[in-house]
XYZ file of N, CA and C in Angstrom:
651
model
N 7.378 -23.492 3.964
C 6.394 -23.333 2.904
C 5.079 -23.949 3.358
N 3.969 -23.323 3.035
C 2.654 -23.879 3.446
C 2.411 -25.224 2.779
N 1.703 -26.125 3.527
C 1.392 -27.454 2.985
C 0.447 -27.324 1.806
N 0.669 -28.141 0.777
C -0.219 -28.064 -0.403
C -1.639 -28.467 -0.045
N -2.577 -27.803 -0.631
C -4.002 -28.102 -0.370
C -4.321 -29.499 -0.905
N -5.196 -30.203 -0.152
C -5.606 -31.555 -0.560
C -6.462 -31.469 -1.812
N -6.083 -32.267 -2.809
C -6.833 -32.253 -4.060
C -8.196 -32.887 -3.841
N -9.203 -32.325 -4.425
C -10.559 -32.877 -4.328
C -10.885 -33.640 -5.592
N -11.700 -34.655 -5.451
C -12.073 -35.472 -6.599
C -13.014 -34.708 -7.505
N -12.814 -34.896 -8.790
C -13.703 -34.299 -9.751
C -15.050 -34.995 -9.763
N -15.975 -34.508 -10.549
C -17.325 -35.073 -10.557
C -17.365 -36.520 -11.019
N -16.359 -37.003 -11.781
C -16.374 -38.377 -12.286
C -15.233 -39.205 -11.718
N -14.628 -38.710 -10.626
C -13.505 -39.409 -10.039
C -13.928 -40.072 -8.730
N -13.237 -41.175 -8.377
C -13.536 -41.907 -7.155
C -12.744 -41.316 -5.997
N -13.419 -41.005 -4.927
C -12.789 -40.405 -3.765
C -12.651 -41.487 -2.682
N -11.445 -42.058 -2.557
C -11.277 -43.183 -1.627
C -11.113 -42.726 -0.183
N -12.073 -42.035 0.352
C -12.016 -41.622 1.749
C -12.238 -42.835 2.622
N -11.721 -42.850 3.853
C -11.901 -44.007 4.735
C -13.359 -44.396 4.928
N -14.230 -43.410 5.081
C -15.640 -43.732 5.321
C -16.244 -44.461 4.136
N -15.954 -43.990 2.924
C -16.511 -44.607 1.723
C -15.960 -46.017 1.544
N -14.673 -46.187 1.813
C -14.064 -47.508 1.701
C -14.708 -48.482 2.674
N -14.947 -48.022 3.886
C -15.592 -48.867 4.890
C -17.001 -49.253 4.463
N -17.674 -48.277 3.829
C -19.038 -48.574 3.375
C -19.031 -49.670 2.315
N -18.098 -49.599 1.370
C -18.031 -50.613 0.327
C -17.637 -51.974 0.914
N -16.711 -51.951 1.873
C -16.320 -53.204 2.518
C -17.512 -53.829 3.236
N -18.294 -52.998 3.904
C -19.472 -53.509 4.611
C -20.499 -54.078 3.658
N -20.690 -53.399 2.515
C -21.638 -53.890 1.519
C -21.173 -55.215 0.938
N -19.872 -55.325 0.668
C -19.339 -56.557 0.118
C -19.527 -57.712 1.112
N -19.232 -57.434 2.372
C -19.407 -58.472 3.399
C -20.868 -58.867 3.521
N -21.756 -57.879 3.414
C -23.192 -58.165 3.519
C -23.650 -59.054 2.365
N -23.187 -58.756 1.168
C -23.591 -59.533 0.005
C -22.993 -60.932 0.047
N -21.808 -61.050 0.644
C -21.169 -62.359 0.717
C -21.808 -63.250 1.772
N -22.416 -62.626 2.763
C -23.030 -63.401 3.849
C -24.274 -64.125 3.341
N -24.550 -65.280 3.932
C -25.736 -66.042 3.540
C -26.980 -65.449 4.175
N -28.079 -65.614 3.480
C -29.359 -65.196 4.024
C -29.681 -66.046 5.247
N -30.347 -65.475 6.273
C -30.692 -66.246 7.472
C -31.485 -67.523 7.177
N -32.301 -67.506 6.126
C -33.066 -68.710 5.778
C -32.130 -69.830 5.346
N -31.153 -69.496 4.491
C -30.194 -70.510 4.043
C -29.359 -71.029 5.209
N -28.961 -70.113 6.088
C -28.163 -70.509 7.249
C -28.956 -71.435 8.161
N -30.226 -71.100 8.388
C -31.076 -71.924 9.255
C -31.293 -73.311 8.653
N -31.487 -73.361 7.345
C -31.709 -74.654 6.680
C -30.475 -75.541 6.833
N -29.290 -74.979 6.621
C -28.065 -75.768 6.768
C -27.912 -76.281 8.197
N -28.168 -75.411 9.174
C -28.023 -75.807 10.574
C -29.049 -76.870 10.962
N -30.298 -76.656 10.557
C -31.364 -77.611 10.898
C -31.117 -78.954 10.232
N -30.634 -78.934 9.010
C -30.359 -80.195 8.303
C -29.262 -80.988 9.022
N -28.242 -80.289 9.518
C -27.158 -80.961 10.238
C -27.658 -81.556 11.556
N -28.485 -80.802 12.272
C -29.023 -81.301 13.548
C -29.959 -82.485 13.300
N -30.753 -82.406 12.251
C -31.658 -83.515 11.913
C -30.859 -84.775 11.579
N -29.774 -84.638 10.839
C -28.940 -85.795 10.506
C -28.364 -86.416 11.772
N -27.972 -85.569 12.712
C -27.460 -86.071 13.988
C -28.554 -86.793 14.765
N -29.779 -86.268 14.706
C -30.911 -86.925 15.367
C -31.200 -88.280 14.736
N -31.130 -88.336 13.407
C -31.341 -89.614 12.717
C -30.315 -90.657 13.162
N -29.061 -90.222 13.300
C -28.005 -91.131 13.736
C -28.280 -91.644 15.154
N -28.728 -90.744 16.021
C -29.030 -91.141 17.394
C -30.181 -92.136 17.434
N -31.187 -91.907 16.598
C -32.338 -92.810 16.570
C -31.926 -94.196 16.075
N -31.093 -94.235 15.044
C -30.608 -95.516 14.523
C -29.757 -96.258 15.560
N -29.057 -95.487 16.388
C -28.205 -96.078 17.415
C -28.996 -96.503 18.650
N -30.289 -96.230 18.660
C -31.125 -96.625 19.783
C -31.220 -95.611 20.901
N -30.697 -94.409 20.682
C -30.764 -93.363 21.709
C -31.949 -92.458 21.409
N -33.147 -92.909 21.788
C -34.373 -92.170 21.473
C -34.433 -90.829 22.182
N -33.885 -90.759 23.405
C -33.923 -89.496 24.157
C -33.101 -88.423 23.454
N -31.891 -88.783 23.018
C -31.050 -87.809 22.305
C -31.687 -87.414 20.982
N -32.250 -88.389 20.277
C -32.908 -88.096 19.003
C -34.059 -87.126 19.201
N -34.850 -87.345 20.237
C -35.981 -86.461 20.523
C -35.520 -85.026 20.734
N -34.490 -84.852 21.553
C -33.988 -83.507 21.827
C -33.426 -82.841 20.577
N -32.779 -83.616 19.725
C -32.179 -83.029 18.520
C -33.231 -82.658 17.483
N -34.271 -83.473 17.346
C -35.348 -83.092 16.427
C -36.021 -81.805 16.905
N -36.216 -81.701 18.205
C -36.820 -80.482 18.755
C -35.915 -79.277 18.526
N -34.605 -79.475 18.637
C -33.657 -78.395 18.378
C -33.723 -77.948 16.922
N -33.793 -78.896 16.009
C -33.902 -78.544 14.588
C -35.176 -77.747 14.330
N -36.265 -78.145 14.968
C -37.527 -77.416 14.801
C -37.431 -76.004 15.364
N -36.703 -75.837 16.458
C -36.511 -74.499 17.027
C -35.733 -73.613 16.057
N -34.720 -74.181 15.414
C -33.932 -73.417 14.442
C -34.822 -72.960 13.287
N -35.652 -73.855 12.788
C -36.533 -73.518 11.669
C -37.601 -72.517 12.076
N -38.052 -72.609 13.311
C -39.110 -71.721 13.790
C -38.706 -70.250 13.685
N -37.408 -69.975 13.809
C -36.928 -68.596 13.764
C -37.044 -67.965 12.374
N -37.190 -68.781 11.333
C -37.215 -68.224 9.972
C -38.496 -68.575 9.213
N -39.505 -69.133 9.890
C -40.745 -69.498 9.203
C -41.366 -68.308 8.475
N -41.513 -67.193 9.177
C -42.171 -66.031 8.576
C -41.383 -65.522 7.379
N -40.092 -65.433 7.534
C -39.247 -64.951 6.438
C -39.337 -65.895 5.236
N -39.329 -67.206 5.479
C -39.412 -68.174 4.387
C -40.750 -68.069 3.664
N -41.812 -67.903 4.432
C -43.136 -67.794 3.802
C -43.225 -66.530 2.947
N -42.648 -65.446 3.433
C -42.662 -64.198 2.663
C -41.886 -64.362 1.359
N -40.791 -65.098 1.404
C -40.001 -65.318 0.190
C -40.783 -66.101 -0.850
N -41.578 -67.047 -0.392
C -42.309 -67.898 -1.325
C -43.535 -67.217 -1.914
N -44.177 -66.363 -1.126
C -45.397 -65.738 -1.634
C -45.129 -64.376 -2.262
N -43.914 -63.845 -2.087
C -43.596 -62.554 -2.682
C -43.495 -62.654 -4.192
N -43.776 -61.566 -4.867
C -43.728 -61.576 -6.322
C -42.327 -61.436 -6.879
N -41.374 -61.019 -6.030
C -40.014 -60.817 -6.522
C -39.037 -61.208 -5.438
N -37.998 -61.963 -5.812
C -36.982 -62.388 -4.862
C -35.612 -62.070 -5.452
N -34.874 -61.198 -4.781
C -33.541 -60.817 -5.253
C -33.542 -60.388 -6.723
N -34.583 -59.638 -7.098
C -34.719 -59.087 -8.453
C -34.946 -60.145 -9.524
N -35.334 -61.326 -9.131
C -35.681 -62.365 -10.102
C -37.192 -62.524 -10.118
N -37.720 -62.837 -11.263
C -39.143 -63.113 -11.347
C -39.477 -64.337 -10.501
N -40.661 -64.328 -9.892
C -41.043 -65.423 -8.995
C -41.072 -66.767 -9.708
N -41.224 -66.749 -11.023
C -41.277 -68.015 -11.771
C -39.901 -68.668 -11.873
N -38.841 -67.901 -11.652
C -37.495 -68.427 -11.757
C -37.012 -68.908 -10.398
N -36.460 -70.098 -10.368
C -35.956 -70.659 -9.115
C -34.636 -70.006 -8.738
N -34.433 -69.795 -7.470
C -33.168 -69.267 -6.959
C -32.765 -70.102 -5.754
N -31.482 -70.089 -5.379
C -31.064 -70.819 -4.178
C -31.843 -70.403 -2.932
N -32.175 -69.125 -2.860
C -32.908 -68.639 -1.694
C -34.327 -69.188 -1.655
N -34.974 -69.243 -2.791
C -36.330 -69.807 -2.826
C -36.300 -71.309 -2.516
N -35.269 -71.993 -2.982
C -35.143 -73.417 -2.641
C -34.958 -73.589 -1.145
N -34.155 -72.713 -0.548
C -33.949 -72.780 0.900
C -35.262 -72.518 1.649
N -36.063 -71.588 1.124
C -37.350 -71.301 1.764
C -38.265 -72.519 1.713
N -38.281 -73.215 0.582
C -39.085 -74.444 0.483
C -38.547 -75.523 1.428
N -37.219 -75.571 1.541
C -36.613 -76.585 2.401
C -36.965 -76.382 3.867
N -37.247 -75.149 4.251
C -37.671 -74.889 5.635
C -38.890 -75.743 5.971
N -39.869 -75.733 5.080
C -41.125 -76.433 5.356
C -40.999 -77.940 5.132
N -40.131 -78.335 4.213
C -39.876 -79.759 4.028
C -39.194 -80.341 5.267
N -38.176 -79.649 5.760
C -37.479 -80.108 6.951
C -38.391 -80.114 8.170
N -39.269 -79.123 8.248
C -40.225 -79.089 9.354
C -41.077 -80.362 9.362
N -41.589 -80.730 8.194
C -42.423 -81.926 8.099
C -41.633 -83.170 8.475
N -40.411 -83.280 7.967
C -39.596 -84.460 8.252
C -39.249 -84.560 9.731
N -38.978 -83.411 10.355
C -38.618 -83.434 11.777
C -39.800 -83.830 12.656
N -40.995 -83.322 12.362
C -42.173 -83.725 13.150
C -42.463 -85.206 12.958
N -42.307 -85.680 11.730
C -42.550 -87.093 11.442
C -41.565 -87.977 12.198
N -40.288 -87.602 12.156
C -39.268 -88.391 12.840
C -39.356 -88.243 14.355
N -39.808 -87.083 14.811
C -40.003 -86.909 16.246
C -41.061 -87.887 16.756
N -42.087 -88.126 15.946
C -43.091 -89.118 16.314
C -42.472 -90.491 16.485
N -41.573 -90.868 15.578
C -40.906 -92.164 15.673
C -39.997 -92.227 16.902
N -39.285 -91.131 17.168
C -38.395 -91.100 18.336
C -39.186 -91.253 19.629
N -40.331 -90.615 19.693
C -41.144 -90.722 20.912
C -41.754 -92.111 21.058
N -42.090 -92.739 19.956
C -42.537 -94.134 20.030
C -41.413 -95.014 20.576
N -40.195 -94.793 20.073
C -39.051 -95.582 20.525
C -38.757 -95.345 22.002
N -39.109 -94.150 22.486
C -38.883 -93.818 23.894
C -40.019 -94.296 24.794
N -41.061 -94.870 24.185
C -42.198 -95.346 24.964
C -43.215 -94.273 25.292
N -43.127 -93.137 24.602
C -44.041 -92.022 24.844
C -45.113 -92.009 23.751
N -46.149 -92.847 23.916
C -47.185 -92.955 22.883
C -47.966 -91.662 22.734
N -48.284 -91.011 23.853
C -49.047 -89.759 23.791
C -48.245 -88.680 23.066
N -46.943 -88.590 23.364
C -46.099 -87.609 22.689
C -45.948 -87.904 21.211
N -45.871 -89.187 20.873
C -45.767 -89.584 19.464
C -47.025 -89.197 18.709
N -48.177 -89.422 19.324
C -49.443 -89.074 18.683
C -49.533 -87.566 18.464
N -49.090 -86.801 19.446
C -49.116 -85.339 19.314
C -48.214 -84.878 18.163
N -47.043 -85.505 18.025
C -46.136 -85.147 16.927
C -46.778 -85.445 15.578
N -47.450 -86.593 15.480
C -48.122 -86.948 14.223
C -49.269 -85.987 13.922
N -50.020 -85.612 14.930
C -51.126 -84.675 14.727
C -50.611 -83.313 14.277
N -49.469 -82.904 14.817
C -48.861 -81.646 14.368
C -48.455 -81.759 12.907
N -47.903 -82.889 12.530
C -47.538 -83.119 11.125
C -48.768 -82.986 10.229
N -49.882 -83.568 10.642
C -51.099 -83.508 9.821
C -51.595 -82.074 9.652
N -51.308 -81.222 10.619
C -51.786 -79.837 10.583
C -50.915 -78.922 9.728
N -49.752 -79.401 9.290
C -48.856 -78.567 8.491
C -49.487 -78.268 7.136
N -49.345 -77.031 6.700
C -49.972 -76.610 5.441
C -48.964 -76.283 4.343
N -47.712 -76.040 4.711
C -46.750 -75.522 3.737
C -45.834 -76.573 3.129
N -45.759 -77.756 3.737
C -44.845 -78.782 3.218
C -45.371 -79.353 1.910
N -44.481 -79.698 0.992
C -44.930 -80.329 -0.266
C -45.560 -81.683 0.033
N -46.598 -82.076 -0.690
C -47.267 -83.359 -0.427
C -46.350 -84.529 -0.717
N -46.535 -85.596 0.045
C -45.734 -86.804 -0.135
C -46.519 -88.002 0.357
N -46.971 -88.887 -0.548
C -47.687 -90.094 -0.115
C -46.869 -90.942 0.851
N -45.559 -91.027 0.631
C -44.710 -91.841 1.507
C -44.699 -91.284 2.923
N -44.537 -89.964 3.050
C -44.538 -89.355 4.391
C -45.911 -89.494 5.040
N -46.966 -89.306 4.264
C -48.312 -89.410 4.821
C -48.584 -90.821 5.333
N -48.129 -91.826 4.582
C -48.316 -93.213 5.018
C -47.579 -93.464 6.332
N -46.363 -92.970 6.434
C -45.593 -93.141 7.670
C -46.277 -92.442 8.834
N -46.770 -91.233 8.593
C -47.401 -90.474 9.671
C -48.642 -91.180 10.192
N -49.489 -91.673 9.292
C -50.701 -92.382 9.729
C -50.340 -93.699 10.413
N -49.302 -94.370 9.917
C -48.888 -95.629 10.531
C -48.368 -95.384 11.951
N -47.565 -94.346 12.115
C -47.022 -94.052 13.445
C -48.115 -93.567 14.394
N -49.066 -92.821 13.862
C -50.210 -92.412 14.684
C -51.002 -93.639 15.114
N -51.186 -94.587 14.195
C -51.912 -95.815 14.515
C -51.190 -96.610 15.598
N -49.859 -96.667 15.501
C -49.075 -97.377 16.513
C -49.263 -96.743 17.884
N -49.235 -95.412 17.924
C -49.435 -94.705 19.186
C -50.841 -94.950 19.735
N -51.834 -94.888 18.874
C -53.216 -95.109 19.304
C -53.414 -96.534 19.814
N -52.785 -97.487 19.151
C -52.884 -98.883 19.592
C -52.305 -99.026 20.998
N -51.158 -98.414 21.219
C -50.532 -98.502 22.545
C -51.356 -97.791 23.614
N -52.108 -96.808 23.206
C -52.974 -96.087 24.147
C -54.309 -96.795 24.354
N -54.498 -97.909 23.640
C -55.734 -98.664 23.777
C -56.897 -98.117 22.984
N -56.634 -97.197 22.092
C -57.685 -96.586 21.272
C -57.729 -97.333 19.931
N -58.241 -98.552 19.986
C -58.122 -99.480 18.870
C -58.932 -99.075 17.648
N -60.130 -98.549 17.854
C -60.950 -98.151 16.717
C -60.253 -97.038 15.932
N -59.711 -96.046 16.652
C -59.000 -94.945 15.993
C -57.722 -95.453 15.329
N -57.091 -96.438 15.967
C -55.877 -97.007 15.382
C -56.176 -97.662 14.040
N -57.287 -98.390 13.979
C -57.645 -99.036 12.716
C -57.998 -97.997 11.652
N -58.664 -96.933 12.055
C -58.975 -95.855 11.103
C -57.694 -95.243 10.538
N -56.707 -95.041 11.408
C -55.434 -94.475 10.958
C -54.729 -95.415 9.989
N -54.844 -96.706 10.215
C -54.222 -97.679 9.319
C -54.927 -97.725 7.965
N -56.227 -97.506 7.973
C -56.959 -97.414 6.704
C -56.417 -96.237 5.886
N -56.188 -95.114 6.543
C -55.651 -93.932 5.854
C -54.218 -94.191 5.385
N -53.452 -94.898 6.213
C -52.076 -95.206 5.828
C -52.056 -96.057 4.562
N -52.962 -97.001 4.488
C -52.996 -97.893 3.326
C -53.455 -97.161 2.062
N -54.238 -96.108 2.214
C -54.630 -95.313 1.050
C -53.409 -94.698 0.380
N -52.410 -94.361 1.179
C -51.185 -93.754 0.641
C -50.151 -94.792 0.231
N -50.250 -96.003 0.807
C -49.287 -97.066 0.480
C -50.031 -98.396 0.422
N -50.820 -98.604 -0.639
C -51.689 -99.794 -0.707
C -50.951 -101.125 -0.745
N -49.690 -101.126 -1.132
C -48.942 -102.384 -1.247
C -48.051 -102.665 -0.043
N -48.152 -101.830 0.975
C -47.292 -102.004 2.149
C -47.830 -103.127 3.033
N -47.095 -104.214 3.128
C -47.552 -105.370 3.893
C -47.526 -105.110 5.403
N -46.618 -104.254 5.834
C -46.556 -103.927 7.254
C -47.832 -103.267 7.735
N -48.386 -102.394 6.900
C -49.644 -101.734 7.247
C -50.770 -102.755 7.305
N -50.791 -103.668 6.345
C -51.831 -104.700 6.310
C -51.759 -105.587 7.556
N -50.543 -106.012 7.918
C -50.390 -106.852 9.112
C -50.813 -106.112 10.374
N -50.479 -104.838 10.453
C -50.861 -104.047 11.629
C -52.373 -103.916 11.722
N -53.024 -103.717 10.585
C -54.484 -103.599 10.604
C -55.126 -104.914 11.046
N -54.594 -106.017 10.571
C -55.123 -107.322 10.985
C -54.945 -107.527 12.488
N -53.794 -107.118 13.005
C -53.533 -107.264 14.439
C -54.481 -106.395 15.262
N -54.669 -105.154 14.836
C -55.547 -104.241 15.567
C -56.993 -104.723 15.502
N -57.397 -105.206 14.345
C -58.772 -105.711 14.210
C -58.996 -106.913 15.131
N -57.999 -107.802 15.184
C -58.113 -108.964 16.073
C -58.197 -108.523 17.529
N -57.428 -107.502 17.889
C -57.471 -107.000 19.262
C -58.827 -106.383 19.574
N -59.392 -105.701 18.579
C -60.731 -105.131 18.773
C -61.776 -106.228 18.983
N -61.706 -107.266 18.175
C -62.657 -108.372 18.301
C -62.503 -109.074 19.648
N -61.260 -109.264 20.079
C -61.026 -109.901 21.375
C -61.562 -109.032 22.507
N -61.392 -107.727 22.363
C -61.900 -106.823 23.389
C -63.420 -106.866 23.446
N -64.046 -106.895 22.272
C -65.508 -106.996 22.227
C -65.993 -108.299 22.865
N -65.297 -109.381 22.539
C -65.675 -110.681 23.087
C -65.532 -110.685 24.601
N -64.460 -110.051 25.092
C -64.254 -109.986 26.530
C -65.328 -109.189 27.224
N -65.742 -108.091 26.628
C -66.808 -107.274 27.204
C -68.120 -108.036 27.201
N -68.397 -108.722 26.081
C -69.655 -109.492 25.993
C -69.664 -110.612 27.022
N -68.517 -111.272 27.215
C -68.440 -112.376 28.171
C -68.653 -111.873 29.583
N -68.052 -110.723 29.888
C -68.220 -110.145 31.223
C -69.658 -109.756 31.460
N -70.319 -109.216 30.428
C -71.727 -108.821 30.566
C -72.607 -110.055 30.771
N -72.281 -111.125 30.056
C -73.063 -112.358 30.155
C -72.939 -112.931 31.574
N -71.718 -112.896 32.123
C -71.540 -113.394 33.482
C -72.312 -112.547 34.488
N -72.380 -111.265 34.193
C -73.087 -110.353 35.115
C -74.550 -110.651 35.199
N -75.118 -111.157 34.135
C -76.566 -111.444 34.118
C -76.890 -112.558 35.094
N -75.981 -113.532 35.211
C -76.250 -114.701 36.052
C -75.487 -114.676 37.372
N -74.918 -113.545 37.689
C -74.166 -113.456 38.948
C -75.119 -113.495 40.137
């Protein structure tokens, strides 16, 4: 007897063909997967925590490499994160409503700021004053991170420390003035400014003494 003809689905019936099933499975997997921005934030946060641990343990070289790695991870999603924040609609939600994805996009720029700031500290600990100053200057140039007086005070203080070690005392004192604007009650900043000012005065006195000796040489 001839094989019965395959029944076809009616206009309102579901046709579970292999191709259609695969398509739905793929869509489900896609929706279940995390957005690259969220994935990058989780990875960068873990690497940053590891860098913090290395810095606390006194391994400035490892900390430096890990902060740079975290920044590389974030660099891959900067454009996507910025588009999420400035777009008028995210995952069909009004821009005024917060979503996990928008929080992750903001965290990209927050983590970026924290990593550059901590990289400056790691380079100071490694004895790389020029590298520390460059990290602080990069931090100052960031435009997307949320403002933070505490972070700004740390950045200016670390820049001042680097400048002092480089012998650029006038600039170091200027940086400490800015640091104190963000943290007026911080005694460490006050002590550092007093030390730098004393070093400047001693340097001036030394130059004047040398010039005076030159007149009568």
